Amino acid sequence: MAQSRDGFQSRLGFVLAASGAAVGLGNIWGFPTQAANHGGGAFLLVYFIVIFLLALPALYTELYLGHKAQANPVKALRNAWQEQAPQVGAAAGYLGLAGAIVMLSFYSIVAGWMLAYALEPIALFLGFTEISTFLKTDSMARNFIFTPLMLLLTASIILKGVKSGIETWSRRLMPMLLVLLVGLIAYIATLDGASNGFAAYLVPDFSQILDPGLIIAAMGQAFFSLSLGVGCMMIYGSYLQPDANLPRLTASVALLDTGVAFLAGLLIIPAIYVAQHNGVQVFSDGKLVGEGQLIFAILPQLFNTMGEVGLLVGLLFFVLMSIASLTSTISSTEIPVAFLVENHQVERKQATFLVSLTVLTASSLIIFNFDWLFGLVIMVLTQYQLPLMGLFYFITVGWLWRRGNQLHKATSGVRYWFAQYIRFVCPILMTAVFANVAFG
């Protein structure tokens, strides 16, 4: 079976694809606001420490499970639990599968918003003011146009498989994302007010560095920003060659993902201070606004104050956000598609169609019941499923999976101490994240 599976053909292709899965709206949307509201440089310092202490081992654990099994998460976790309770492992795999569908159902809606906002400056430039207004105004009609459009874009890449689809497009989209990020940072840096933003982001407020709120926020952000907990990394790990250098690849993915998050802060925080300099209200109760207010209110207002160049900056920014969304939807879609192909021998074309149809149905349900369902879905997934699945992976690799688990067999050296760290320390850190996120 392992021989007939599609897979990544190069180290770079895998790193770009896995980083693309990790680089989502959480990096470019959530990370900068968290940093600004938790002591700027102090948050950055703690975040980098936490990436090393918790997120790297979690990323390695999830990749390791998929890599050793050379199979989708349901099969991989069933194999890992083979000697104890295979049905428990399989059930966790199915839970991850459901989580991927749920994540896609709301993520596709938000990705559709990004696409609409990317097209809005073009419509305005061409003089189509009614279309421009439609594109930037929240409505059910807009959701039902752009959510399926995002699903079609994702499906068109998934249809081509791992090598010709996921790897090829990751090699195109990720460099484009990085170029756009750096270009926008360079431009924003020239504007009045930007220097205050750089100071707020980069200068540490060390009085906050031991604040439990800051530490837990950094732990949660580090875990969520790497897309851990639904099986994205497990499925990508399974597509690696059996002799791949997993520790080095894990470090490369974490480094690139963290680098993009850091660059996003260099763009967003100075941009917010430029907006404030231009008369836009950016603070609420002494804290920088976040969530939809930041992306869909503050920044478009900033672009409006820039005149015609604001159209170009707005276009590039939302193209950047659309790319970040697409690289994430690709990885989440591959999980159920791989499951149908491998466990039920469904052809990839048919599997992609079935998954896309299921996600569209779930997205439609959210759109029709948006006011209460959208927030509920995000809360259940991010506050409960992701951290609990991360904890489950640590327990699986550290305690329950024996046959074929090289970490479990290690008796000395770096691998032995790393195995002990995964067994004893990581579950405690993960439980702390879960307790704070779920009940804090």
JSON list of N, CA and C in Angstrom, two decimals, residues 2-70:
[
{"chain": "A", "resi": 2, "resn": "ALA", "atom": "N", "xyz": [1.91, 1.25, 0.84]},
{"chain": "A", "resi": 2, "resn": "ALA", "atom": "CA", "xyz": [2.76, 2.44, 0.94]},
{"chain": "A", "resi": 2, "resn": "ALA", "atom": "C", "xyz": [3.42, 2.76, -0.38]},
{"chain": "A", "resi": 3, "resn": "GLN", "atom": "N", "xyz": [3.71, 1.71, -1.18]},
{"chain": "A", "resi": 3, "resn": "GLN", "atom": "CA", "xyz": [4.40, 1.94, -2.44]},
{"chain": "A", "resi": 3, "resn": "GLN", "atom": "C", "xyz": [3.51, 2.64, -3.46]},
{"chain": "A", "resi": 4, "resn": "SER", "atom": "N", "xyz": [2.19, 2.34, -3.40]},
{"chain": "A", "resi": 4, "resn": "SER", "atom": "CA", "xyz": [1.29, 2.87, -4.42]},
{"chain": "A", "resi": 4, "resn": "SER", "atom": "C", "xyz": [0.75, 4.25, -4.08]},
{"chain": "A", "resi": 5, "resn": "ARG", "atom": "N", "xyz": [1.02, 4.70, -2.86]},
{"chain": "A", "resi": 5, "resn": "ARG", "atom": "CA", "xyz": [0.50, 6.01, -2.46]},
{"chain": "A", "resi": 5, "resn": "ARG", "atom": "C", "xyz": [1.25, 7.14, -3.13]},
{"chain": "A", "resi": 6, "resn": "ASP", "atom": "N", "xyz": [0.51, 8.18, -3.43]},
{"chain": "A", "resi": 6, "resn": "ASP", "atom": "CA", "xyz": [1.11, 9.42, -3.91]},
{"chain": "A", "resi": 6, "resn": "ASP", "atom": "C", "xyz": [1.92, 10.01, -2.76]},
{"chain": "A", "resi": 7, "resn": "GLY", "atom": "N", "xyz": [2.83, 10.94, -3.04]},
{"chain": "A", "resi": 7, "resn": "GLY", "atom": "CA", "xyz": [3.61, 11.52, -1.96]},
{"chain": "A", "resi": 7, "resn": "GLY", "atom": "C", "xyz": [4.40, 12.73, -2.40]},
{"chain": "A", "resi": 8, "resn": "PHE", "atom": "N", "xyz": [5.02, 13.39, -1.43]},
{"chain": "A", "resi": 8, "resn": "PHE", "atom": "CA", "xyz": [5.86, 14.55, -1.74]},
{"chain": "A", "resi": 8, "resn": "PHE", "atom": "C", "xyz": [7.15, 14.09, -2.40]},
{"chain": "A", "resi": 9, "resn": "GLN", "atom": "N", "xyz": [7.57, 14.84, -3.41]},
{"chain": "A", "resi": 9, "resn": "GLN", "atom": "CA", "xyz": [8.75, 14.46, -4.17]},
{"chain": "A", "resi": 9, "resn": "GLN", "atom": "C", "xyz": [10.02, 15.15, -3.70]},
{"chain": "A", "resi": 10, "resn": "SER", "atom": "N", "xyz": [9.88, 16.19, -2.90]},
{"chain": "A", "resi": 10, "resn": "SER", "atom": "CA", "xyz": [11.07, 16.92, -2.44]},
{"chain": "A", "resi": 10, "resn": "SER", "atom": "C", "xyz": [10.86, 17.44, -1.02]},
{"chain": "A", "resi": 11, "resn": "ARG", "atom": "N", "xyz": [11.97, 17.67, -0.34]},
{"chain": "A", "resi": 11, "resn": "ARG", "atom": "CA", "xyz": [11.95, 18.23, 1.01]},
{"chain": "A", "resi": 11, "resn": "ARG", "atom": "C", "xyz": [11.31, 19.61, 1.00]},
{"chain": "A", "resi": 12, "resn": "LEU", "atom": "N", "xyz": [11.71, 20.43, 0.02]},
{"chain": "A", "resi": 12, "resn": "LEU", "atom": "CA", "xyz": [11.17, 21.79, -0.08]},
{"chain": "A", "resi": 12, "resn": "LEU", "atom": "C", "xyz": [9.66, 21.76, -0.31]},
{"chain": "A", "resi": 13, "resn": "GLY", "atom": "N", "xyz": [9.21, 20.86, -1.18]},
{"chain": "A", "resi": 13, "resn": "GLY", "atom": "CA", "xyz": [7.77, 20.74, -1.46]},
{"chain": "A", "resi": 13, "resn": "GLY", "atom": "C", "xyz": [6.99, 20.43, -0.20]},
{"chain": "A", "resi": 14, "resn": "PHE", "atom": "N", "xyz": [7.51, 19.50, 0.61]},
{"chain": "A", "resi": 14, "resn": "PHE", "atom": "CA", "xyz": [6.83, 19.16, 1.86]},
{"chain": "A", "resi": 14, "resn": "PHE", "atom": "C", "xyz": [6.83, 20.34, 2.83]},
{"chain": "A", "resi": 15, "resn": "VAL", "atom": "N", "xyz": [7.98, 20.98, 2.99]},
{"chain": "A", "resi": 15, "resn": "VAL", "atom": "CA", "xyz": [8.09, 22.09, 3.95]},
{"chain": "A", "resi": 15, "resn": "VAL", "atom": "C", "xyz": [7.13, 23.21, 3.57]},
{"chain": "A", "resi": 16, "resn": "LEU", "atom": "N", "xyz": [7.06, 23.54, 2.28]},
{"chain": "A", "resi": 16, "resn": "LEU", "atom": "CA", "xyz": [6.16, 24.60, 1.83]},
{"chain": "A", "resi": 16, "resn": "LEU", "atom": "C", "xyz": [4.70, 24.20, 2.01]},
{"chain": "A", "resi": 17, "resn": "ALA", "atom": "N", "xyz": [4.38, 22.92, 1.72]},
{"chain": "A", "resi": 17, "resn": "ALA", "atom": "CA", "xyz": [2.99, 22.46, 1.86]},
{"chain": "A", "resi": 17, "resn": "ALA", "atom": "C", "xyz": [2.57, 22.43, 3.32]},
{"chain": "A", "resi": 18, "resn": "ALA", "atom": "N", "xyz": [3.43, 21.85, 4.18]},
{"chain": "A", "resi": 18, "resn": "ALA", "atom": "CA", "xyz": [3.10, 21.76, 5.61]},
{"chain": "A", "resi": 18, "resn": "ALA", "atom": "C", "xyz": [3.05, 23.15, 6.25]},
{"chain": "A", "resi": 19, "resn": "SER", "atom": "N", "xyz": [3.97, 24.03, 5.84]},
{"chain": "A", "resi": 19, "resn": "SER", "atom": "CA", "xyz": [3.93, 25.41, 6.34]},
{"chain": "A", "resi": 19, "resn": "SER", "atom": "C", "xyz": [2.68, 26.11, 5.85]},
{"chain": "A", "resi": 20, "resn": "GLY", "atom": "N", "xyz": [2.29, 25.82, 4.62]},
{"chain": "A", "resi": 20, "resn": "GLY", "atom": "CA", "xyz": [1.06, 26.39, 4.08]},
{"chain": "A", "resi": 20, "resn": "GLY", "atom": "C", "xyz": [-0.16, 25.95, 4.87]},
{"chain": "A", "resi": 21, "resn": "ALA", "atom": "N", "xyz": [-0.15, 24.67, 5.29]},
{"chain": "A", "resi": 21, "resn": "ALA", "atom": "CA", "xyz": [-1.24, 24.17, 6.12]},
{"chain": "A", "resi": 21, "resn": "ALA", "atom": "C", "xyz": [-1.28, 24.91, 7.45]},
{"chain": "A", "resi": 22, "resn": "ALA", "atom": "N", "xyz": [-0.09, 25.18, 7.99]},
{"chain": "A", "resi": 22, "resn": "ALA", "atom": "CA", "xyz": [0.00, 25.86, 9.29]},
{"chain": "A", "resi": 22, "resn": "ALA", "atom": "C", "xyz": [-0.26, 27.35, 9.19]},
{"chain": "A", "resi": 23, "resn": "VAL", "atom": "N", "xyz": [0.24, 27.96, 8.09]},
{"chain": "A", "resi": 23, "resn": "VAL", "atom": "CA", "xyz": [0.07, 29.41, 7.90]},
{"chain": "A", "resi": 23, "resn": "VAL", "atom": "C", "xyz": [-1.37, 29.68, 7.48]},
{"chain": "A", "resi": 24, "resn": "GLY", "atom": "N", "xyz": [-2.17, 30.06, 8.42]},
{"chain": "A", "resi": 24, "resn": "GLY", "atom": "CA", "xyz": [-3.55, 30.39, 8.11]},
{"chain": "A", "resi": 24, "resn": "GLY", "atom": "C", "xyz": [-3.91, 31.75, 8.65]},
{"chain": "A", "resi": 25, "resn": "LEU", "atom": "N", "xyz": [-5.20, 31.98, 8.80]},
{"chain": "A", "resi": 25, "resn": "LEU", "atom": "CA", "xyz": [-5.66, 33.27, 9.28]},
{"chain": "A", "resi": 25, "resn": "LEU", "atom": "C", "xyz": [-5.24, 33.51, 10.73]},
{"chain": "A", "resi": 26, "resn": "GLY", "atom": "N", "xyz": [-4.99, 32.41, 11.48]},
{"chain": "A", "resi": 26, "resn": "GLY", "atom": "CA", "xyz": [-4.54, 32.55, 12.86]},
{"chain": "A", "resi": 26, "resn": "GLY", "atom": "C", "xyz": [-3.21, 33.27, 12.96]},
{"chain": "A", "resi": 27, "resn": "ASN", "atom": "N", "xyz": [-2.32, 33.00, 12.00]},
{"chain": "A", "resi": 27, "resn": "ASN", "atom": "CA", "xyz": [-1.01, 33.67, 11.99]},
{"chain": "A", "resi": 27, "resn": "ASN", "atom": "C", "xyz": [-1.14, 35.14, 11.65]},
{"chain": "A", "resi": 28, "resn": "ILE", "atom": "N", "xyz": [-1.88, 35.42, 10.57]},
{"chain": "A", "resi": 28, "resn": "ILE", "atom": "CA", "xyz": [-1.89, 36.77, 10.01]},
{"chain": "A", "resi": 28, "resn": "ILE", "atom": "C", "xyz": [-2.97, 37.62, 10.67]},
{"chain": "A", "resi": 29, "resn": "TRP", "atom": "N", "xyz": [-3.94, 36.97, 11.28]},
{"chain": "A", "resi": 29, "resn": "TRP", "atom": "CA", "xyz": [-5.09, 37.66, 11.85]},
{"chain": "A", "resi": 29, "resn": "TRP", "atom": "C", "xyz": [-4.96, 37.70, 13.38]},
{"chain": "A", "resi": 30, "resn": "GLY", "atom": "N", "xyz": [-4.80, 36.50, 13.99]},
{"chain": "A", "resi": 30, "resn": "GLY", "atom": "CA", "xyz": [-4.82, 36.42, 15.44]},
{"chain": "A", "resi": 30, "resn": "GLY", "atom": "C", "xyz": [-3.51, 36.76, 16.13]},
{"chain": "A", "resi": 31, "resn": "PHE", "atom": "N", "xyz": [-2.40, 36.30, 15.57]},
{"chain": "A", "resi": 31, "resn": "PHE", "atom": "CA", "xyz": [-1.09, 36.45, 16.23]},
{"chain": "A", "resi": 31, "resn": "PHE", "atom": "C", "xyz": [-0.72, 37.91, 16.51]},
{"chain": "A", "resi": 32, "resn": "PRO", "atom": "N", "xyz": [-0.81, 38.82, 15.54]},
{"chain": "A", "resi": 32, "resn": "PRO", "atom": "CA", "xyz": [-0.40, 40.21, 15.80]},
{"chain": "A", "resi": 32, "resn": "PRO", "atom": "C", "xyz": [-1.20, 40.87, 16.92]},
{"chain": "A", "resi": 33, "resn": "THR", "atom": "N", "xyz": [-2.52, 40.61, 16.96]},
{"chain": "A", "resi": 33, "resn": "THR", "atom": "CA", "xyz": [-3.35, 41.22, 18.00]},
{"chain": "A", "resi": 33, "resn": "THR", "atom": "C", "xyz": [-2.99, 40.68, 19.38]},
{"chain": "A", "resi": 34, "resn": "GLN", "atom": "N", "xyz": [-2.76, 39.35, 19.44]},
{"chain": "A", "resi": 34, "resn": "GLN", "atom": "CA", "xyz": [-2.34, 38.74, 20.71]},
{"chain": "A", "resi": 34, "resn": "GLN", "atom": "C", "xyz": [-1.04, 39.38, 21.20]},
{"chain": "A", "resi": 35, "resn": "ALA", "atom": "N", "xyz": [-0.09, 39.55, 20.27]},
{"chain": "A", "resi": 35, "resn": "ALA", "atom": "CA", "xyz": [1.21, 40.13, 20.63]},
{"chain": "A", "resi": 35, "resn": "ALA", "atom": "C", "xyz": [1.04, 41.55, 21.15]},
{"chain": "A", "resi": 36, "resn": "ALA", "atom": "N", "xyz": [0.26, 42.35, 20.42]},
{"chain": "A", "resi": 36, "resn": "ALA", "atom": "CA", "xyz": [0.09, 43.76, 20.79]},
{"chain": "A", "resi": 36, "resn": "ALA", "atom": "C", "xyz": [-0.61, 43.91, 22.14]},
{"chain": "A", "resi": 37, "resn": "ASN", "atom": "N", "xyz": [-1.52, 42.99, 22.44]},
{"chain": "A", "resi": 37, "resn": "ASN", "atom": "CA", "xyz": [-2.28, 43.08, 23.69]},
{"chain": "A", "resi": 37, "resn": "ASN", "atom": "C", "xyz": [-1.61, 42.41, 24.88]},
{"chain": "A", "resi": 38, "resn": "HIS", "atom": "N", "xyz": [-0.46, 41.76, 24.63]},
{"chain": "A", "resi": 38, "resn": "HIS", "atom": "CA", "xyz": [0.23, 41.06, 25.72]},
{"chain": "A", "resi": 38, "resn": "HIS", "atom": "C", "xyz": [1.71, 41.45, 25.77]},
{"chain": "A", "resi": 39, "resn": "GLY", "atom": "N", "xyz": [1.97, 42.72, 25.77]},
{"chain": "A", "resi": 39, "resn": "GLY", "atom": "CA", "xyz": [3.34, 43.18, 26.04]},
{"chain": "A", "resi": 39, "resn": "GLY", "atom": "C", "xyz": [4.29, 43.18, 24.87]},
{"chain": "A", "resi": 40, "resn": "GLY", "atom": "N", "xyz": [3.76, 43.12, 23.63]},
{"chain": "A", "resi": 40, "resn": "GLY", "atom": "CA", "xyz": [4.62, 43.26, 22.45]},
{"chain": "A", "resi": 40, "resn": "GLY", "atom": "C", "xyz": [5.76, 42.28, 22.42]},
{"chain": "A", "resi": 41, "resn": "GLY", "atom": "N", "xyz": [6.98, 42.79, 22.55]},
{"chain": "A", "resi": 41, "resn": "GLY", "atom": "CA", "xyz": [8.18, 41.97, 22.49]},
{"chain": "A", "resi": 41, "resn": "GLY", "atom": "C", "xyz": [8.23, 40.90, 23.57]},
{"chain": "A", "resi": 42, "resn": "ALA", "atom": "N", "xyz": [7.60, 41.15, 24.71]},
{"chain": "A", "resi": 42, "resn": "ALA", "atom": "CA", "xyz": [7.55, 40.16, 25.79]},
{"chain": "A", "resi": 42, "resn": "ALA", "atom": "C", "xyz": [6.76, 38.94, 25.33]},
{"chain": "A", "resi": 43, "resn": "PHE", "atom": "N", "xyz": [5.63, 39.18, 24.65]},
{"chain": "A", "resi": 43, "resn": "PHE", "atom": "CA", "xyz": [4.82, 38.08, 24.10]},
{"chain": "A", "resi": 43, "resn": "PHE", "atom": "C", "xyz": [5.62, 37.30, 23.06]},
{"chain": "A", "resi": 44, "resn": "LEU", "atom": "N", "xyz": [6.33, 38.04, 22.19]},
{"chain": "A", "resi": 44, "resn": "LEU", "atom": "CA", "xyz": [7.15, 37.40, 21.17]},
{"chain": "A", "resi": 44, "resn": "LEU", "atom": "C", "xyz": [8.17, 36.45, 21.79]},
{"chain": "A", "resi": 45, "resn": "LEU", "atom": "N", "xyz": [8.84, 36.92, 22.82]},
{"chain": "A", "resi": 45, "resn": "LEU", "atom": "CA", "xyz": [9.88, 36.12, 23.48]},
{"chain": "A", "resi": 45, "resn": "LEU", "atom": "C", "xyz": [9.28, 34.85, 24.06]},
{"chain": "A", "resi": 46, "resn": "VAL", "atom": "N", "xyz": [8.17, 34.99, 24.79]},
{"chain": "A", "resi": 46, "resn": "VAL", "atom": "CA", "xyz": [7.50, 33.83, 25.39]},
{"chain": "A", "resi": 46, "resn": "VAL", "atom": "C", "xyz": [6.98, 32.90, 24.29]},
{"chain": "A", "resi": 47, "resn": "TYR", "atom": "N", "xyz": [6.43, 33.49, 23.22]},
{"chain": "A", "resi": 47, "resn": "TYR", "atom": "CA", "xyz": [5.90, 32.70, 22.10]},
{"chain": "A", "resi": 47, "resn": "TYR", "atom": "C", "xyz": [6.99, 31.83, 21.49]},
{"chain": "A", "resi": 48, "resn": "PHE", "atom": "N", "xyz": [8.16, 32.40, 21.26]},
{"chain": "A", "resi": 48, "resn": "PHE", "atom": "CA", "xyz": [9.26, 31.64, 20.66]},
{"chain": "A", "resi": 48, "resn": "PHE", "atom": "C", "xyz": [9.71, 30.51, 21.60]},
{"chain": "A", "resi": 49, "resn": "ILE", "atom": "N", "xyz": [9.71, 30.77, 22.91]},
{"chain": "A", "resi": 49, "resn": "ILE", "atom": "CA", "xyz": [10.07, 29.73, 23.88]},
{"chain": "A", "resi": 49, "resn": "ILE", "atom": "C", "xyz": [9.04, 28.60, 23.84]},
{"chain": "A", "resi": 50, "resn": "VAL", "atom": "N", "xyz": [7.76, 28.99, 23.80]},
{"chain": "A", "resi": 50, "resn": "VAL", "atom": "CA", "xyz": [6.67, 28.01, 23.81]},
{"chain": "A", "resi": 50, "resn": "VAL", "atom": "C", "xyz": [6.65, 27.18, 22.52]},
{"chain": "A", "resi": 51, "resn": "ILE", "atom": "N", "xyz": [6.97, 27.82, 21.40]},
{"chain": "A", "resi": 51, "resn": "ILE", "atom": "CA", "xyz": [7.07, 27.07, 20.14]},
{"chain": "A", "resi": 51, "resn": "ILE", "atom": "C", "xyz": [8.06, 25.93, 20.32]},
{"chain": "A", "resi": 52, "resn": "PHE", "atom": "N", "xyz": [9.18, 26.24, 20.95]},
{"chain": "A", "resi": 52, "resn": "PHE", "atom": "CA", "xyz": [10.23, 25.24, 21.16]},
{"chain": "A", "resi": 52, "resn": "PHE", "atom": "C", "xyz": [9.80, 24.17, 22.16]},
{"chain": "A", "resi": 53, "resn": "LEU", "atom": "N", "xyz": [9.14, 24.60, 23.27]},
{"chain": "A", "resi": 53, "resn": "LEU", "atom": "CA", "xyz": [8.81, 23.68, 24.35]},
{"chain": "A", "resi": 53, "resn": "LEU", "atom": "C", "xyz": [7.57, 22.83, 24.09]},
{"chain": "A", "resi": 54, "resn": "LEU", "atom": "N", "xyz": [6.58, 23.37, 23.37]},
{"chain": "A", "resi": 54, "resn": "LEU", "atom": "CA", "xyz": [5.31, 22.65, 23.21]},
{"chain": "A", "resi": 54, "resn": "LEU", "atom": "C", "xyz": [4.94, 22.39, 21.75]},
{"chain": "A", "resi": 55, "resn": "ALA", "atom": "N", "xyz": [4.99, 23.43, 20.92]},
{"chain": "A", "resi": 55, "resn": "ALA", "atom": "CA", "xyz": [4.50, 23.28, 19.55]},
{"chain": "A", "resi": 55, "resn": "ALA", "atom": "C", "xyz": [5.38, 22.37, 18.70]},
{"chain": "A", "resi": 56, "resn": "LEU", "atom": "N", "xyz": [6.71, 22.50, 18.85]},
{"chain": "A", "resi": 56, "resn": "LEU", "atom": "CA", "xyz": [7.62, 21.63, 18.09]},
{"chain": "A", "resi": 56, "resn": "LEU", "atom": "C", "xyz": [7.40, 20.15, 18.43]},
{"chain": "A", "resi": 57, "resn": "PRO", "atom": "N", "xyz": [7.38, 19.77, 19.73]},
{"chain": "A", "resi": 57, "resn": "PRO", "atom": "CA", "xyz": [7.09, 18.37, 20.04]},
{"chain": "A", "resi": 57, "resn": "PRO", "atom": "C", "xyz": [5.72, 17.91, 19.54]},
{"chain": "A", "resi": 58, "resn": "ALA", "atom": "N", "xyz": [4.70, 18.80, 19.63]},
{"chain": "A", "resi": 58, "resn": "ALA", "atom": "CA", "xyz": [3.36, 18.44, 19.16]},
{"chain": "A", "resi": 58, "resn": "ALA", "atom": "C", "xyz": [3.36, 18.23, 17.65]},
{"chain": "A", "resi": 59, "resn": "LEU", "atom": "N", "xyz": [4.05, 19.10, 16.93]},
{"chain": "A", "resi": 59, "resn": "LEU", "atom": "CA", "xyz": [4.16, 18.97, 15.47]},
{"chain": "A", "resi": 59, "resn": "LEU", "atom": "C", "xyz": [4.88, 17.68, 15.11]},
{"chain": "A", "resi": 60, "resn": "TYR", "atom": "N", "xyz": [6.00, 17.41, 15.80]},
{"chain": "A", "resi": 60, "resn": "TYR", "atom": "CA", "xyz": [6.76, 16.19, 15.54]},
{"chain": "A", "resi": 60, "resn": "TYR", "atom": "C", "xyz": [5.90, 14.95, 15.81]},
{"chain": "A", "resi": 61, "resn": "THR", "atom": "N", "xyz": [5.16, 14.96, 16.91]},
{"chain": "A", "resi": 61, "resn": "THR", "atom": "CA", "xyz": [4.33, 13.82, 17.30]},
{"chain": "A", "resi": 61, "resn": "THR", "atom": "C", "xyz": [3.29, 13.51, 16.24]},
{"chain": "A", "resi": 62, "resn": "GLU", "atom": "N", "xyz": [2.62, 14.55, 15.75]},
{"chain": "A", "resi": 62, "resn": "GLU", "atom": "CA", "xyz": [1.58, 14.34, 14.74]},
{"chain": "A", "resi": 62, "resn": "GLU", "atom": "C", "xyz": [2.18, 13.87, 13.41]},
{"chain": "A", "resi": 63, "resn": "LEU", "atom": "N", "xyz": [3.28, 14.49, 13.00]},
{"chain": "A", "resi": 63, "resn": "LEU", "atom": "CA", "xyz": [3.96, 14.06, 11.77]},
{"chain": "A", "resi": 63, "resn": "LEU", "atom": "C", "xyz": [4.46, 12.62, 11.91]},
{"chain": "A", "resi": 64, "resn": "TYR", "atom": "N", "xyz": [4.99, 12.30, 13.09]},
{"chain": "A", "resi": 64, "resn": "TYR", "atom": "CA", "xyz": [5.58, 10.98, 13.35]},
{"chain": "A", "resi": 64, "resn": "TYR", "atom": "C", "xyz": [4.54, 9.87, 13.22]},
{"chain": "A", "resi": 65, "resn": "LEU", "atom": "N", "xyz": [3.34, 10.11, 13.76]},
{"chain": "A", "resi": 65, "resn": "LEU", "atom": "CA", "xyz": [2.26, 9.13, 13.68]},
{"chain": "A", "resi": 65, "resn": "LEU", "atom": "C", "xyz": [1.90, 8.82, 12.23]},
{"chain": "A", "resi": 66, "resn": "GLY", "atom": "N", "xyz": [1.77, 9.87, 11.41]},
{"chain": "A", "resi": 66, "resn": "GLY", "atom": "CA", "xyz": [1.44, 9.67, 10.00]},
{"chain": "A", "resi": 66, "resn": "GLY", "atom": "C", "xyz": [2.58, 9.05, 9.22]},
{"chain": "A", "resi": 67, "resn": "HIS", "atom": "N", "xyz": [3.81, 9.50, 9.51]},
{"chain": "A", "resi": 67, "resn": "HIS", "atom": "CA", "xyz": [4.98, 9.05, 8.77]},
{"chain": "A", "resi": 67, "resn": "HIS", "atom": "C", "xyz": [5.23, 7.55, 8.97]},
{"chain": "A", "resi": 68, "resn": "LYS", "atom": "N", "xyz": [5.12, 7.10, 10.21]},
{"chain": "A", "resi": 68, "resn": "LYS", "atom": "CA", "xyz": [5.36, 5.68, 10.49]},
{"chain": "A", "resi": 68, "resn": "LYS", "atom": "C", "xyz": [4.27, 4.79, 9.90]},
{"chain": "A", "resi": 69, "resn": "ALA", "atom": "N", "xyz": [3.03, 5.29, 9.92]},
{"chain": "A", "resi": 69, "resn": "ALA", "atom": "CA", "xyz": [1.92, 4.47, 9.41]},
{"chain": "A", "resi": 69, "resn": "ALA", "atom": "C", "xyz": [1.81, 4.52, 7.89]},
{"chain": "A", "resi": 70, "resn": "GLN", "atom": "N", "xyz": [2.31, 5.61, 7.28]},
{"chain": "A", "resi": 70, "resn": "GLN", "atom": "CA", "xyz": [2.14, 5.83, 5.83]},
{"chain": "A", "resi": 70, "resn": "GLN", "atom": "C", "xyz": [0.66, 5.67, 5.46]}
]
